[in-house]
Tab-separated table of C-alpha atoms in Angstrom:
chain	number	residue	atom	x	y	z
A	1	MET	CA	0.000	0.000	0.000
A	2	ILE	CA	2.782	2.437	0.956
A	3	GLN	CA	4.706	1.619	-2.207
A	4	SER	CA	1.634	2.239	-4.366
A	5	ARG	CA	1.057	5.624	-2.694
A	6	VAL	CA	4.666	6.621	-3.276
A	7	LEU	CA	4.351	5.543	-6.902
A	8	CYS	CA	1.158	7.563	-7.365
A	9	PHE	CA	2.816	10.603	-5.776
A	10	GLY	CA	5.790	10.259	-8.113
A	11	VAL	CA	3.515	10.091	-11.138
A	12	LEU	CA	1.661	13.219	-10.003
A	13	VAL	CA	4.950	15.091	-9.547
A	14	LEU	CA	6.111	14.126	-13.025
A	15	MET	CA	2.769	15.200	-14.474
A	16	GLY	CA	3.091	18.542	-12.679
A	17	LEU	CA	6.578	19.065	-14.055
A	18	PHE	CA	5.385	18.200	-17.535
A	19	GLN	CA	2.485	20.651	-17.288
A	20	SER	CA	4.743	23.405	-15.975
A	21	SER	CA	7.266	23.036	-18.783
A	22	ALA	CA	4.567	22.638	-21.434
A	23	TYR	CA	2.561	25.692	-20.574
A	24	GLY	CA	5.391	28.033	-19.513
A	25	ARG	CA	3.765	31.261	-18.386
A	26	GLU	CA	0.303	29.805	-18.993
A	27	ALA	CA	-0.058	29.181	-15.275
A	28	VAL	CA	-1.929	30.416	-12.237
A	29	PHE	CA	-1.935	30.027	-8.515
A	30	LEU	CA	-5.093	28.718	-6.871
A	31	ASP	CA	-7.955	31.006	-5.936
A	32	ILE	CA	-6.260	34.380	-6.408
A	33	ALA	CA	-9.143	36.461	-5.068
A	34	GLU	CA	-9.316	34.444	-1.856
A	35	THR	CA	-5.554	34.613	-1.415
A	36	VAL	CA	-5.549	38.404	-1.805
A	37	GLN	CA	-8.432	38.796	0.618
A	38	ARG	CA	-6.971	36.420	3.202
A	39	ASN	CA	-3.379	37.619	3.190
A	40	SER	CA	-3.794	41.221	1.953
A	41	TYR	CA	-0.993	40.648	-0.548
A	42	LEU	CA	0.015	37.966	-3.032
A	43	TYR	CA	2.331	35.198	-1.933
A	44	HIS	CA	2.648	32.996	-4.981
A	45	GLU	CA	4.107	33.229	-8.448
A	46	CYS	CA	2.339	31.431	-11.261
A	47	PHE	CA	2.689	27.651	-11.227
A	48	GLY	CA	1.540	24.886	-13.552
A	49	MET	CA	-2.200	24.780	-14.129
A	50	ALA	CA	-4.514	24.397	-17.104
A	51	PRO	CA	-4.449	27.232	-19.689
A	52	LYS	CA	-8.241	27.623	-19.499
A	53	GLU	CA	-7.921	28.642	-15.839
A	54	VAL	CA	-5.547	31.422	-16.831
A	55	ALA	CA	-8.118	32.893	-19.197
A	56	GLU	CA	-10.701	33.168	-16.426
A	57	THR	CA	-8.914	36.157	-14.868
A	58	THR	CA	-7.656	39.071	-16.970
A	59	PHE	CA	-4.869	39.813	-14.527
A	60	LEU	CA	-3.589	36.222	-14.524
A	61	LYS	CA	-3.805	35.930	-18.290
A	62	ILE	CA	-1.621	39.019	-18.703
A	63	TRP	CA	0.795	38.222	-15.863
A	64	CYS	CA	1.251	34.591	-16.829
A	65	THR	CA	1.357	34.763	-20.639
A	66	ASP	CA	2.517	38.239	-21.729
A	67	ASP	CA	6.270	37.905	-22.341
A	68	SER	CA	6.492	41.483	-23.636
A	69	LEU	CA	5.254	42.717	-20.245
A	70	HIS	CA	7.991	40.851	-18.403
A	71	LYS	CA	10.602	42.170	-20.832
A	72	GLU	CA	9.410	45.711	-20.081
A	73	ILE	CA	9.552	45.059	-16.344
A	74	THR	CA	13.067	43.609	-16.668
A	75	LYS	CA	14.172	46.741	-18.512
A	76	ILE	CA	12.868	48.944	-15.691
A	77	GLU	CA	14.531	46.723	-13.078
A	78	LYS	CA	17.888	47.105	-14.830
A	79	GLN	CA	17.483	50.901	-14.757
A	80	ILE	CA	16.785	50.733	-11.033
A	81	ARG	CA	19.931	48.680	-10.398
A	82	PHE	CA	22.082	51.391	-11.964
A	83	ILE	CA	20.700	54.054	-9.643
A	84	GLN	CA	23.293	54.688	-6.951
A	85	MET	CA	21.808	54.066	-3.528
A	86	LYS	CA	23.420	53.858	-0.114
A	87	GLN	CA	20.675	51.628	1.222
A	88	GLY	CA	17.210	50.335	0.436
A	89	SER	CA	15.800	47.312	-1.308
A	90	TYR	CA	13.852	47.744	-4.531
A	91	VAL	CA	12.447	44.362	-5.451
A	92	PHE	CA	9.638	44.267	-7.971
A	93	GLY	CA	7.666	41.072	-7.518
A	94	PHE	CA	4.275	39.481	-7.440
A	95	HIS	CA	3.710	40.782	-3.901
A	96	SER	CA	3.622	44.362	-5.272
A	97	LEU	CA	0.616	43.834	-7.492
A	98	GLU	CA	-2.425	43.523	-5.255
A	99	SER	CA	-3.790	46.824	-6.538
A	100	CYS	CA	-3.690	45.527	-10.125
A	101	VAL	CA	-5.755	42.379	-9.667
A	102	GLU	CA	-9.227	43.774	-10.331
A	103	VAL	CA	-8.556	46.872	-12.449
A	104	PRO	CA	-9.810	47.061	-16.074
A	105	ASP	CA	-6.281	47.358	-17.493
A	106	PRO	CA	-3.913	45.201	-15.390
A	107	ARG	CA	-1.015	45.517	-17.829
A	108	THR	CA	-0.851	49.298	-17.525
A	109	CYS	CA	-1.241	48.994	-13.762
A	110	ILE	CA	1.673	46.544	-13.514
A	111	VAL	CA	3.957	48.811	-15.572
A	112	ASN	CA	2.921	51.815	-13.462
A	113	VAL	CA	3.837	49.924	-10.281
A	114	ALA	CA	7.295	49.213	-11.709
A	115	GLN	CA	7.726	52.836	-12.840
A	116	ALA	CA	6.676	54.074	-9.385
A	117	LEU	CA	9.324	51.828	-7.859
A	118	LYS	CA	11.912	53.346	-10.178
A	119	ALA	CA	10.789	56.885	-9.267
A	120	ARG	CA	11.118	56.020	-5.581
A	121	ALA	CA	14.630	54.702	-6.175
A	122	VAL	CA	15.558	57.975	-7.920
A	123	ARG	CA	14.210	60.003	-4.977
A	124	THR	CA	16.144	57.848	-2.529
A	125	SER	CA	19.319	58.315	-4.536
A	126	GLU	CA	18.873	62.091	-4.534
A	127	SER	CA	18.077	62.117	-0.824
A	128	THR	CA	21.117	60.012	0.036
A	129	LYS	CA	23.423	62.206	-2.066
A	130	ALA	CA	22.075	65.256	-0.240
A	131	VAL	CA	23.176	63.781	3.095
A	132	TYR	CA	26.780	63.727	1.915
A	133	ALA	CA	26.661	66.966	-0.056
A	134	ASP	CA	28.862	69.915	0.837
A	135	LYS	CA	27.593	72.363	3.408
A	136	GLY	CA	25.588	75.227	1.998
A	137	GLU	CA	26.575	78.885	1.903
A	138	PRO	CA	25.902	80.494	5.340
A	139	GLY	CA	24.374	83.695	3.939
A	140	ARG	CA	21.871	81.733	1.893
A	141	ALA	CA	21.094	79.490	4.850
A	142	GLN	CA	20.392	82.493	7.076
A	143	LYS	CA	18.086	84.049	4.500
A	144	LEU	CA	16.050	80.853	4.241
A	145	LEU	CA	15.975	80.390	8.005
A	146	ASP	CA	14.633	83.901	8.529
A	147	GLU	CA	11.593	82.848	6.483
A	148	VAL	CA	10.801	79.746	8.549
A	149	ILE	CA	12.053	80.295	12.109
A	150	GLY	CA	9.161	79.904	14.503
A	151	GLU	CA	6.414	77.540	15.585
A	152	TYR	CA	3.778	75.979	13.359
A	153	ARG	CA	0.488	74.448	14.463
A	154	HIS	CA	-2.292	72.990	12.362
A	155	GLU	CA	-5.475	71.660	13.970
A	156	PHE	CA	-7.758	69.378	11.982
A	157	GLN	CA	-10.417	66.676	12.251
A	158	ASN	CA	-8.884	63.210	12.118
A	159	THR	CA	-10.676	59.874	11.656
A	160	ARG	CA	-10.655	56.380	13.134
A	161	LEU	CA	-11.402	53.083	11.411
A	162	ASP	CA	-15.050	53.321	12.438
A	163	ASP	CA	-15.254	56.787	10.788
A	164	GLU	CA	-15.443	58.469	14.192
A	165	THR	CA	-13.737	61.870	14.123
A	166	TYR	CA	-11.430	63.397	16.712
A	167	GLN	CA	-9.277	66.502	17.068
A	168	SER	CA	-5.645	66.290	15.972
A	169	GLU	CA	-2.789	68.767	15.709
A	170	ASN	CA	0.396	68.783	13.652
A	171	SER	CA	3.201	70.893	15.048
A	172	LEU	CA	6.652	72.032	13.941
A	173	ILE	CA	9.408	74.162	15.466
A	174	PHE	CA	12.431	75.630	13.683
A	175	TYR	CA	15.048	77.390	15.820
A	176	PRO	CA	18.565	78.434	14.666
A	177	VAL	CA	21.571	76.848	16.353
A	178	SER	CA	24.360	78.018	14.011
A	179	GLU	CA	24.868	79.952	10.785
A	180	ARG	CA	23.738	76.987	8.697
A	181	ALA	CA	21.796	74.719	11.062
A	182	ALA	CA	18.522	74.712	12.959
A	183	TYR	CA	16.837	72.680	15.666
A	184	LEU	CA	13.787	70.813	14.398
A	185	SER	CA	10.880	69.422	16.401
A	186	LEU	CA	8.123	67.803	14.336
A	187	LYS	CA	4.960	65.977	15.377
A	188	TYR	CA	2.642	64.774	12.632
A	189	GLU	CA	-0.594	62.884	13.204
A	190	PHE	CA	-2.292	60.365	10.930
A	191	PRO	CA	-5.670	58.578	10.951
A	192	ASN	CA	-6.528	56.082	13.686
A	193	GLY	CA	-4.075	57.522	16.192
A	194	HIS	CA	-0.851	56.893	14.291
A	195	GLN	CA	1.850	59.567	14.369
A	196	CYS	CA	5.492	60.496	13.813
A	197	ARG	CA	7.575	62.450	16.298
A	198	ILE	CA	11.139	63.569	15.667
A	199	ASP	CA	13.574	66.028	17.274
A	200	GLY	CA	17.025	66.887	15.987
A	201	VAL	CA	19.255	69.318	14.121
A	202	VAL	CA	18.975	69.862	10.374
A	203	GLU	CA	21.928	71.241	8.406
A	204	PHE	CA	21.810	73.306	5.225
A	205	LYS	CA	23.463	71.643	2.226
A	206	SER	CA	24.717	72.948	-1.103
A	207	ASP	CA	21.649	71.612	-2.939
A	208	GLU	CA	19.476	73.792	-0.647
A	209	ARG	CA	18.047	70.894	1.320
A	210	TRP	CA	18.077	70.755	5.096
A	211	ILE	CA	19.322	67.328	6.191
A	212	LEU	CA	18.754	65.751	9.588
A	213	HIS	CA	21.939	65.206	11.590
A	214	ASP	CA	21.296	61.691	12.926
A	215	THR	CA	23.837	60.251	15.363
A	216	ASP	CA	22.357	56.745	15.223
A	217	GLU	CA	24.879	55.402	12.719
A	218	ALA	CA	23.472	51.871	12.857
A	219	ASN	CA	19.998	53.030	11.836
A	220	VAL	CA	20.360	56.425	10.158
A	221	CYS	CA	17.265	58.494	9.417
A	222	PHE	CA	17.764	60.255	6.058
A	223	LEU	CA	15.146	62.973	6.550
A	224	SER	CA	15.391	66.099	4.414
A	225	ALA	CA	13.391	69.322	4.419
A	226	SER	CA	12.845	71.667	1.489
A	227	PHE	CA	11.627	75.235	1.907
A	228	GLU	CA	9.164	76.094	-0.829
A	229	PRO	CA	7.450	79.491	-1.239
A	230	GLU	CA	4.283	78.475	0.621
A	231	ARG	CA	5.217	75.311	2.508
A	232	ILE	CA	7.916	73.181	4.117
A	233	VAL	CA	8.086	69.670	2.671
A	234	PHE	CA	9.804	66.675	4.268
A	235	SER	CA	11.172	63.722	2.338
A	236	ASP	CA	12.098	60.197	3.392
A	237	PRO	CA	11.390	58.052	0.295
A	238	ASP	CA	12.939	54.899	1.732
A	239	ASP	CA	11.185	55.176	5.123
A	240	THR	CA	14.519	55.253	6.943
A	241	CYS	CA	12.906	57.291	9.720
A	242	ARG	CA	10.331	54.659	10.654
A	243	LYS	CA	11.879	54.398	14.118
A	244	HIS	CA	10.288	57.792	14.804
A	245	CYS	CA	6.808	56.690	13.665
A	246	SER	CA	4.086	54.287	14.665
A	247	ALA	CA	3.063	51.374	12.443
A	248	LYS	CA	1.021	53.179	9.794
A	249	ALA	CA	2.794	56.517	9.660
A	250	SER	CA	5.634	57.918	7.561
A	251	LEU	CA	7.482	61.213	7.323
A	252	ASP	CA	7.837	60.999	3.559
A	253	GLY	CA	5.814	63.747	1.899
A	254	VAL	CA	4.472	65.407	5.032
A	255	GLU	CA	4.295	69.175	4.866
A	256	MET	CA	3.509	72.275	6.862
A	257	LEU	CA	2.053	75.420	5.300
A	258	LYS	CA	3.894	78.630	6.108
A	259	ILE	CA	0.615	80.401	6.877
A	260	ASN	CA	0.573	78.359	10.108
A	261	ARG	CA	3.809	79.993	11.278
A	262	ARG	CA	3.910	82.061	14.472
A	263	GLU	CA	6.375	83.031	17.179
A	264	ILE	CA	7.552	80.297	19.524
A	265	GLU	CA	5.338	80.427	22.603
A	266	SER	CA	8.110	79.640	25.090
A	267	SER	CA	11.627	79.851	23.698
A	268	ASP	CA	13.057	79.654	27.231
A	269	ARG	CA	11.346	76.317	27.818
A	270	LEU	CA	12.648	75.065	24.470
A	271	LEU	CA	16.247	76.172	25.122
A	272	THR	CA	16.331	74.596	28.574
A	273	SER	CA	14.767	71.287	27.576
A	274	LYS	CA	16.985	68.208	27.846
A	275	THR	CA	16.114	67.102	24.320
A	276	TYR	CA	17.120	70.422	22.758
A	277	GLN	CA	20.361	70.699	24.708
A	278	SER	CA	21.389	67.110	23.983
A	279	LYS	CA	20.703	67.307	20.225
A	280	VAL	CA	22.378	70.698	19.796
A	281	ARG	CA	25.388	69.817	21.935
A	282	THR	CA	25.989	66.618	19.955
A	283	TYR	CA	25.647	68.422	16.621
A	284	LEU	CA	28.026	71.247	17.554
A	285	HIS	CA	30.592	68.769	18.856
A	286	ARG	CA	30.486	66.551	15.761
A	287	SER	CA	30.462	69.423	13.278
A	288	LYS	CA	33.698	70.993	14.499
């Protein structure tokens, strides 16, 4: 009995291998909709199944049989590999495509996902280069700082998962500590109680970005700030600053409008705080 079961299993394996090689990309994984719903993302690549099952789902038919699509994706992946990055992993795979499963045009969606990954890699490269850029010109730094020094507060109605609303407030402080550096304190709130909170010194660089001076060399936060005419925009495309955020929060793309700027309510309390003194003292010591 055991020998017959082993024999049957061997036959099934050989049949599976034959199907897989015969159909190539004409393959699917079982019950895609259920898998997406259960796991929230896709775990499996295509594997050997009947061609008729591929045709039942537009997404699977394109993903599993369109060689030109995979050639286009491979071309984008090669471009990403040539982008110089200090850190970060940019892996385009089946797990990235949940949003493309039920759309009318999955092929375009898949290419857009790959292009978005490339754009993120470019932003990360630029952000990383800014960290190691030369220091900016002090006169220019002072001019920009004069336009943003102060305290910013923005109150708004936030939401929970049950659509219940509650009061939230984003806050930001910029205070000069040298001719080309400023102390930064940022708190940014997101739906369902998630938030980011970060304190540190940002330094003006030659590309006119303000880069966080992070002393945690084992887990560096590459946060940058850009001063635009009407707003201050923060960038962290690779989510390197996640240690400062809760689970569903990120500092990448957060902003503060300059119309929310006002004088710091208690500069004495700020200057005597342990956090301020520690961050500024460390920056001044390391920047000598």
